[in-house]
Tab-separated table of C-alpha atoms and ligand atoms in Angstrom:
chain	number	residue	atom	x	y	z
A	1	MET	CA	93.883	120.981	132.851
A	2	VAL	CA	96.917	122.431	131.203
A	3	ALA	CA	96.264	125.408	128.996
A	4	LEU	CA	99.409	124.761	127.011
A	5	ALA	CA	99.054	124.948	123.272
A	6	ARG	CA	102.509	123.479	122.895
A	7	SER	CA	104.171	120.314	123.973
A	8	PRO	CA	105.907	120.765	127.336
A	9	ARG	CA	108.824	118.471	126.412
A	10	PRO	CA	112.108	120.132	125.542
A	11	LEU	CA	112.560	119.878	121.800
A	12	PRO	CA	115.527	118.081	120.340
A	13	PRO	CA	117.533	120.092	117.823
A	14	ASN	CA	116.325	119.604	114.228
A	15	VAL	CA	112.655	119.372	115.267
A	16	ASP	CA	110.303	122.346	115.177
A	17	ASP	CA	107.318	122.426	117.451
A	18	THR	CA	104.734	122.830	114.772
A	19	PHE	CA	102.212	120.262	116.049
A	20	ALA	CA	99.844	122.921	117.418
A	21	ASP	CA	100.135	125.103	114.321
A	22	ASP	CA	99.697	122.188	111.922
A	23	VAL	CA	96.644	120.836	113.745
A	24	VAL	CA	94.885	124.170	114.228
A	25	GLY	CA	95.750	125.284	110.686
A	26	GLY	CA	94.598	121.970	109.241
A	27	LEU	CA	91.310	121.976	111.151
A	28	GLN	CA	90.580	125.548	110.091
A	29	ALA	CA	91.168	124.646	106.430
A	30	THR	CA	88.562	123.281	104.004
A	31	PRO	CA	88.483	120.323	103.739
A	32	LYS	CA	89.815	119.639	107.251
A	33	ARG	CA	93.076	117.720	107.497
A	34	VAL	CA	95.900	116.781	109.880
A	35	PRO	CA	99.309	115.562	108.614
A	36	ALA	CA	99.727	111.784	108.915
A	37	LYS	CA	103.111	112.095	110.617
A	38	TYR	CA	101.288	113.011	113.852
A	39	PHE	CA	99.854	109.498	114.232
A	40	TYR	CA	103.091	108.330	115.785
A	41	ASP	CA	103.074	109.208	119.466
A	42	ALA	CA	103.978	106.301	121.800
A	43	GLU	CA	100.466	104.787	121.588
A	44	GLY	CA	100.205	105.399	117.831
A	45	SER	CA	103.556	103.701	117.248
A	46	LEU	CA	102.373	100.668	119.254
A	47	LEU	CA	99.107	100.534	117.324
A	48	PHE	CA	101.014	100.729	114.052
A	49	GLU	CA	103.199	97.812	115.180
A	50	ARG	CA	99.970	95.858	115.754
A	51	ILE	CA	98.706	96.830	112.291
A	52	THR	CA	101.815	95.293	110.742
A	53	ASP	CA	100.792	91.905	112.226
A	54	LEU	CA	97.162	92.013	111.002
A	55	PRO	CA	96.166	89.330	108.491
A	56	GLU	CA	94.747	91.978	106.105
A	57	TYR	CA	97.775	94.277	106.243
A	58	TYR	CA	100.111	92.768	103.640
A	59	PRO	CA	102.772	95.539	103.160
A	60	THR	CA	105.068	94.772	106.091
A	61	ARG	CA	105.053	91.007	105.512
A	62	CYS	CA	105.700	91.452	101.787
A	63	GLU	CA	108.534	93.891	102.369
A	64	MET	CA	110.155	91.654	105.007
A	65	ARG	CA	109.982	88.712	102.600
A	66	ILE	CA	111.585	90.729	99.802
A	67	LEU	CA	114.357	91.873	102.137
A	68	GLN	CA	114.979	88.376	103.464
A	69	GLU	CA	115.030	86.720	100.069
A	70	ASN	CA	117.259	89.335	98.448
A	71	ALA	CA	119.396	90.508	101.360
A	72	ALA	CA	122.676	89.397	99.769
A	73	ASP	CA	121.835	91.178	96.501
A	74	ILE	CA	120.691	94.356	98.207
A	75	ALA	CA	123.758	94.327	100.445
A	76	LYS	CA	125.958	94.525	97.325
A	77	LEU	CA	124.793	98.124	97.009
A	78	ILE	CA	126.309	98.896	100.415
A	79	PRO	CA	130.114	98.799	100.069
A	80	ASP	CA	132.603	98.416	102.926
A	81	GLY	CA	132.924	101.558	105.007
A	82	ALA	CA	129.655	103.048	103.732
A	83	ALA	CA	127.291	104.922	106.031
A	84	LEU	CA	123.746	103.543	106.067
A	85	ILE	CA	121.172	106.267	106.752
A	86	GLU	CA	117.646	105.134	107.579
A	87	PHE	CA	114.936	107.745	107.036
A	88	GLY	CA	112.158	107.492	109.623
A	89	SER	CA	113.232	104.376	111.489
A	90	GLY	CA	110.250	103.338	113.586
A	91	SER	CA	111.365	99.778	114.249
A	92	ASN	CA	114.683	98.106	113.516
A	93	LYS	CA	113.457	94.797	112.188
A	94	LYS	CA	113.935	95.692	108.511
A	95	VAL	CA	117.366	97.231	108.840
A	96	ARG	CA	118.537	94.217	110.864
A	97	ILE	CA	118.203	92.113	107.713
A	98	LEU	CA	120.510	94.496	105.849
A	99	LEU	CA	122.922	94.811	108.778
A	100	GLN	CA	123.297	91.025	108.872
A	101	ALA	CA	124.020	90.908	105.142
A	102	VAL	CA	126.637	93.697	104.889
A	103	SER	CA	130.191	92.928	105.897
A	104	LYS	CA	131.888	96.130	107.053
A	105	LEU	CA	129.493	99.009	107.487
A	106	GLY	CA	131.139	102.319	108.461
A	107	CYS	CA	128.188	103.443	110.559
A	108	TYR	CA	124.412	103.223	110.811
A	109	VAL	CA	122.427	106.444	111.232
A	110	PRO	CA	118.754	106.012	112.179
A	111	VAL	CA	116.877	109.283	111.654
A	112	ASP	CA	113.472	109.763	113.254
A	113	ILE	CA	111.320	112.581	114.558
A	114	CYS	CA	110.908	110.665	117.824
A	115	GLN	CA	113.991	110.866	120.036
A	116	GLU	CA	112.975	107.925	122.267
A	117	MET	CA	112.552	105.833	119.134
A	118	VAL	CA	116.030	106.409	117.684
A	119	GLU	CA	117.711	106.037	121.061
A	120	GLN	CA	115.842	102.825	121.799
A	121	GLU	CA	116.814	101.563	118.379
A	122	ALA	CA	120.482	102.185	119.103
A	123	THR	CA	120.204	100.373	122.454
A	124	GLU	CA	118.401	97.370	120.966
A	125	LEU	CA	120.933	96.895	118.180
A	126	LYS	CA	123.934	97.032	120.530
A	127	PRO	CA	123.870	93.398	121.799
A	128	ASP	CA	123.375	91.900	118.335
A	129	PHE	CA	125.811	94.168	116.477
A	130	PRO	CA	128.481	95.000	119.079
A	131	GLN	CA	130.956	96.289	116.437
A	132	LEU	CA	128.423	98.536	114.729
A	133	LYS	CA	128.708	102.281	115.164
A	134	VAL	CA	125.116	103.527	115.612
A	135	LEU	CA	124.776	107.313	115.393
A	136	PRO	CA	121.121	108.267	115.973
A	137	VAL	CA	119.797	111.593	114.701
A	138	THR	CA	116.529	113.119	115.898
A	139	ALA	CA	115.025	115.033	112.990
A	140	ASP	CA	111.933	115.450	110.851
A	141	ILE	CA	113.006	113.702	107.645
A	142	THR	CA	110.969	116.122	105.547
A	143	GLN	CA	113.127	119.001	106.820
A	144	ASP	CA	116.799	119.676	106.344
A	145	PHE	CA	119.048	117.960	108.891
A	146	VAL	CA	122.751	117.434	109.414
A	147	LEU	CA	124.465	114.054	109.283
A	148	PRO	CA	126.974	113.142	112.005
A	149	PRO	CA	130.578	113.954	110.909
A	150	GLU	CA	131.476	110.254	110.624
A	151	ALA	CA	128.646	109.628	108.189
A	152	LYS	CA	129.769	112.657	106.164
A	153	ALA	CA	133.339	111.368	106.092
A	154	ALA	CA	132.347	107.862	104.895
A	155	PRO	CA	133.361	106.966	101.313
A	156	LEU	CA	129.671	106.968	100.396
A	157	ARG	CA	126.244	107.127	101.927
A	158	VAL	CA	123.344	104.739	101.289
A	159	GLY	CA	119.836	105.886	102.180
A	160	PHE	CA	117.249	103.344	103.328
A	161	PHE	CA	113.602	104.416	103.239
A	162	PRO	CA	111.446	101.329	103.843
A	163	GLY	CA	107.813	100.864	104.788
A	164	SER	CA	106.230	102.776	101.907
A	165	THR	CA	106.492	105.893	104.041
A	166	ILE	CA	107.101	107.679	100.725
A	167	GLY	CA	103.413	106.933	100.013
A	168	ASN	CA	102.384	109.347	102.757
A	169	PHE	CA	103.741	112.267	100.732
A	170	GLU	CA	101.877	113.967	97.922
A	171	PRO	CA	103.672	113.025	94.675
A	172	HIS	CA	105.268	116.501	94.431
A	173	GLU	CA	106.398	116.194	98.045
A	174	ALA	CA	107.831	112.745	97.290
A	175	ALA	CA	109.819	114.355	94.456
A	176	GLY	CA	110.938	117.046	96.899
A	177	PHE	CA	111.983	114.409	99.414
A	178	LEU	CA	114.025	112.568	96.751
A	179	ARG	CA	115.863	115.794	95.866
A	180	HIS	CA	116.421	116.548	99.525
A	181	ALA	CA	117.738	112.992	100.153
A	182	ALA	CA	120.143	113.459	97.228
A	183	LYS	CA	121.456	116.631	98.828
A	184	ILE	CA	121.815	115.094	102.296
A	185	LEU	CA	123.458	111.865	101.058
A	186	GLY	CA	125.770	113.575	98.574
A	187	PRO	CA	127.950	112.402	95.661
A	188	GLY	CA	128.009	108.682	94.884
A	189	ALA	CA	124.967	108.054	97.077
A	190	ARG	CA	122.553	105.185	96.707
A	191	LEU	CA	118.981	104.969	97.882
A	192	ILE	CA	116.892	101.894	98.717
A	193	ILE	CA	113.149	102.574	98.889
A	194	GLY	CA	110.261	100.308	99.889
A	195	ALA	CA	107.109	101.287	98.000
A	196	ASP	CA	103.638	99.767	97.955
A	197	LEU	CA	102.376	98.879	94.470
A	198	ILE	CA	99.008	99.475	92.765
A	199	LYS	CA	96.685	96.480	93.221
A	200	PRO	CA	92.983	95.578	93.265
A	201	ALA	CA	90.802	97.831	95.429
A	202	GLU	CA	89.406	94.924	97.505
A	203	ILE	CA	92.858	94.089	98.832
A	204	LEU	CA	93.626	97.714	99.621
A	205	ASN	CA	90.266	98.372	101.262
A	206	ALA	CA	90.650	95.303	103.477
A	207	ALA	CA	94.187	96.288	104.495
A	208	TYR	CA	92.972	99.643	105.852
A	209	ASN	CA	89.665	98.358	107.327
A	210	ASP	CA	90.815	95.379	109.372
A	211	ALA	CA	88.194	93.230	111.058
A	212	ALA	CA	89.790	93.661	114.495
A	213	GLY	CA	89.453	97.454	114.282
A	214	VAL	CA	93.108	98.224	115.012
A	215	THR	CA	93.404	100.663	112.094
A	216	ALA	CA	90.298	102.471	113.387
A	217	ARG	CA	91.941	102.812	116.810
A	218	PHE	CA	95.165	104.016	115.168
A	219	ASN	CA	93.203	106.699	113.300
A	220	LEU	CA	91.144	107.772	116.342
A	221	ASN	CA	94.260	107.897	118.533
A	222	LEU	CA	95.137	111.107	116.695
A	223	LEU	CA	92.212	112.777	118.495
A	224	THR	CA	93.364	111.309	121.829
A	225	ARG	CA	96.807	112.777	121.191
A	226	ILE	CA	95.345	116.168	120.258
A	227	ASN	CA	93.205	116.135	123.412
A	228	ARG	CA	96.211	115.372	125.598
A	229	GLU	CA	98.931	117.470	123.997
A	230	LEU	CA	96.933	120.419	122.681
A	231	GLY	CA	94.271	120.732	125.379
A	232	GLY	CA	91.593	119.421	123.004
A	233	ASN	CA	88.142	118.150	123.973
A	234	PHE	CA	87.246	115.861	121.062
A	235	ASN	CA	84.582	113.306	121.941
A	236	LEU	CA	85.957	110.102	120.430
A	237	ASP	CA	82.489	108.542	120.250
A	238	GLY	CA	81.459	111.328	117.887
A	239	PHE	CA	83.922	110.273	115.155
A	240	GLU	CA	84.319	107.217	112.976
A	241	HIS	CA	87.193	105.700	110.977
A	242	HIS	CA	86.728	105.873	107.185
A	243	ALA	CA	89.263	104.370	104.777
A	244	PHE	CA	88.876	103.703	101.052
A	245	TYR	CA	90.918	103.354	97.889
A	246	ASN	CA	90.671	106.369	95.600
A	247	ARG	CA	91.322	104.795	92.189
A	248	GLU	CA	91.681	108.076	90.269
A	249	ARG	CA	94.547	109.155	92.486
A	250	ASN	CA	96.059	105.763	93.307
A	251	ARG	CA	95.828	106.350	97.018
A	252	VAL	CA	94.142	104.970	100.094
A	253	GLU	CA	92.563	107.824	102.038
A	254	MET	CA	91.900	107.744	105.742
A	255	HIS	CA	89.443	110.128	107.349
A	256	LEU	CA	87.792	110.696	110.708
A	257	ALA	CA	84.127	111.342	109.993
A	258	SER	CA	82.013	113.387	112.370
A	259	LEU	CA	78.864	111.391	113.183
A	260	LYS	CA	76.894	114.526	114.019
A	261	ARG	CA	76.979	118.275	114.013
A	262	GLN	CA	79.397	119.170	116.810
A	263	LYS	CA	82.130	121.462	118.069
A	264	ALA	CA	85.536	120.738	119.515
A	265	LYS	CA	88.131	122.957	121.141
A	266	VAL	CA	91.795	122.656	120.231
A	267	ALA	CA	94.557	124.873	121.595
A	268	GLY	CA	91.971	127.501	122.520
A	269	GLU	CA	90.287	127.510	119.075
A	270	THR	CA	86.741	126.254	118.465
A	271	ILE	CA	86.319	123.975	115.458
A	272	GLU	CA	82.836	123.258	114.066
A	273	PHE	CA	81.847	120.057	112.286
A	274	ARG	CA	78.878	119.356	110.058
A	275	ALA	CA	77.328	115.877	110.320
A	276	GLY	CA	79.368	113.648	108.006
A	277	GLU	CA	82.199	116.152	107.635
A	278	THR	CA	85.624	114.512	107.759
A	279	ILE	CA	89.156	115.243	108.877
A	280	HIS	CA	91.462	113.845	106.200
A	281	THR	CA	94.192	112.159	108.234
A	282	GLU	CA	96.235	110.183	105.717
A	283	ASN	CA	96.957	109.460	102.079
A	284	SER	CA	98.807	106.278	101.304
A	285	TYR	CA	99.840	106.539	97.651
A	286	LYS	CA	100.405	103.371	95.659
A	287	TYR	CA	102.982	103.525	92.876
A	288	SER	CA	103.726	101.585	89.753
A	289	ILE	CA	107.419	100.793	89.407
A	290	GLU	CA	107.558	103.127	86.371
A	291	LYS	CA	105.907	106.028	88.192
A	292	LEU	CA	108.337	105.874	91.104
A	293	SER	CA	111.384	105.587	88.847
A	294	ALA	CA	110.165	108.559	86.810
A	295	LEU	CA	109.812	110.564	90.020
A	296	ALA	CA	113.291	109.492	91.140
A	297	ARG	CA	114.885	110.288	87.748
A	298	GLY	CA	113.420	113.758	87.950
A	299	ALA	CA	115.175	114.183	91.291
A	300	GLY	CA	118.579	113.105	89.954
A	301	TRP	CA	118.450	109.369	90.786
A	302	ARG	CA	119.195	106.596	88.289
A	303	PRO	CA	117.151	103.391	88.779
A	304	LEU	CA	119.443	100.415	89.510
A	305	GLN	CA	117.341	97.428	90.514
A	306	VAL	CA	113.833	96.439	91.597
A	307	TRP	CA	112.744	93.518	93.766
A	308	THR	CA	109.116	92.470	94.314
A	309	ASP	CA	107.206	89.673	96.058
A	310	ASP	CA	105.449	86.828	94.206
A	311	HIS	CA	102.116	88.686	94.108
A	312	ASN	CA	103.643	91.969	92.975
A	313	TYR	CA	102.098	93.667	95.990
A	314	PHE	CA	105.210	95.501	97.168
A	315	SER	CA	108.537	96.677	95.767
A	316	ILE	CA	112.016	97.520	96.921
A	317	GLN	CA	113.710	99.827	94.464
A	318	ALA	CA	117.348	100.888	94.388
A	319	PHE	CA	118.747	104.069	92.859
A	320	ALA	CA	122.139	105.716	92.441
A	321	LEU	CA	122.782	109.418	92.345
A	322	THR	CA	123.706	110.520	88.845
A	323	ASP	CA	126.694	112.802	88.374
A	324	GLU	CA	124.655	115.427	86.599
A	325	PRO	CA	123.098	118.037	88.868
A	326	PRO	CA	119.363	117.442	89.421
A	327	PRO	CA	117.058	119.263	87.015
A	328	VAL	CA	116.151	122.794	87.995
A	329	ARG	CA	113.403	122.664	90.553
A	330	ALA	CA	110.048	123.522	88.998
A	331	ALA	CA	107.699	125.852	90.858
A	332	GLU	CA	105.511	123.797	93.185
B	1	AVJ	C1	103.423	103.510	107.529
B	1	AVJ	C2	102.534	105.047	105.991
B	1	AVJ	C3	103.230	102.921	105.243
B	1	AVJ	O1	100.232	103.898	104.630
B	1	AVJ	O2	100.128	101.763	104.954
B	1	AVJ	C4	98.776	101.736	108.032
B	1	AVJ	C5	100.424	103.706	107.654
B	1	AVJ	N1	97.938	103.701	107.883
B	1	AVJ	N2	97.439	101.642	108.165
B	1	AVJ	C6	100.459	102.885	105.306
B	1	AVJ	C7	99.084	103.053	107.858
B	1	AVJ	C8	96.949	102.824	108.084
B	1	AVJ	C9	101.251	103.032	106.608
B	1	AVJ	N3	102.584	103.637	106.358
């Protein structure tokens, strides 16, 4: 047993080791919560890949379709010599569609909190795009990070934020992210965002409660990760996956519900659970096209174009940075 409260791996620059603090802080709060970004250890990333293939989980298929059918149009937003910056690039299958459609990209910068992930991405793209300059950056996209000099020197930068990852943020955090992306990408920038749309609750509930139980395993894997990396002793049989659409707030919530009164230790702290008490592990906000463009406008972005699938389940929305400085940041 390792008594380490912190991950033993050396940390890449740009990434703070806040896992222990975030988990302990979140479990000591009321209601209990853990940030959704911690789902993605190696096992969690594999489970998420499996989720994207589930019959009930429509977002990835819809987004891939939209990208495939509109690649030439979307690529027009990425001029010759531009730097393409992907925020949180878990897999490269979406960006490949864009890379095939653009003629002379200056460089491609995948940014992800997981170093193995960005490096693997660079290696996998090499054989198919031998001319492409891939400059991976390991960073938490919600924090400030520095672009490689070549991306800074490019005539303009285009951000790519697919996968409805923006839905994991609280709306005010999403606004904060959009302002932060504007600052990182700089003058003349464009931004291409994949966002899940509001739709009937039955479809949403099915997508997050798949019959094969993969989403449940993905959710519970967070406890496995906490046990391993933070010296936790969660009993996985004592918790259950709960996911439901919260109509008032336009979000799917995921929770881990304690099946009984119990205690667990994490990083030396004892956490008590009432029977039925939950750890809130994820919000997946669904946006209308208007709501997302309003959020983007408020952060200094001008809506350019929107693409959707035939069912209007998912959207890809493009924005350009306006010349005016973004509105003064309101207190949050
Ligand atoms: C990767 C955040 C877009 O919210 O749909 C999938 C994560 N959670 N099933 C989503 C997820 C449960 C996913 N995002």
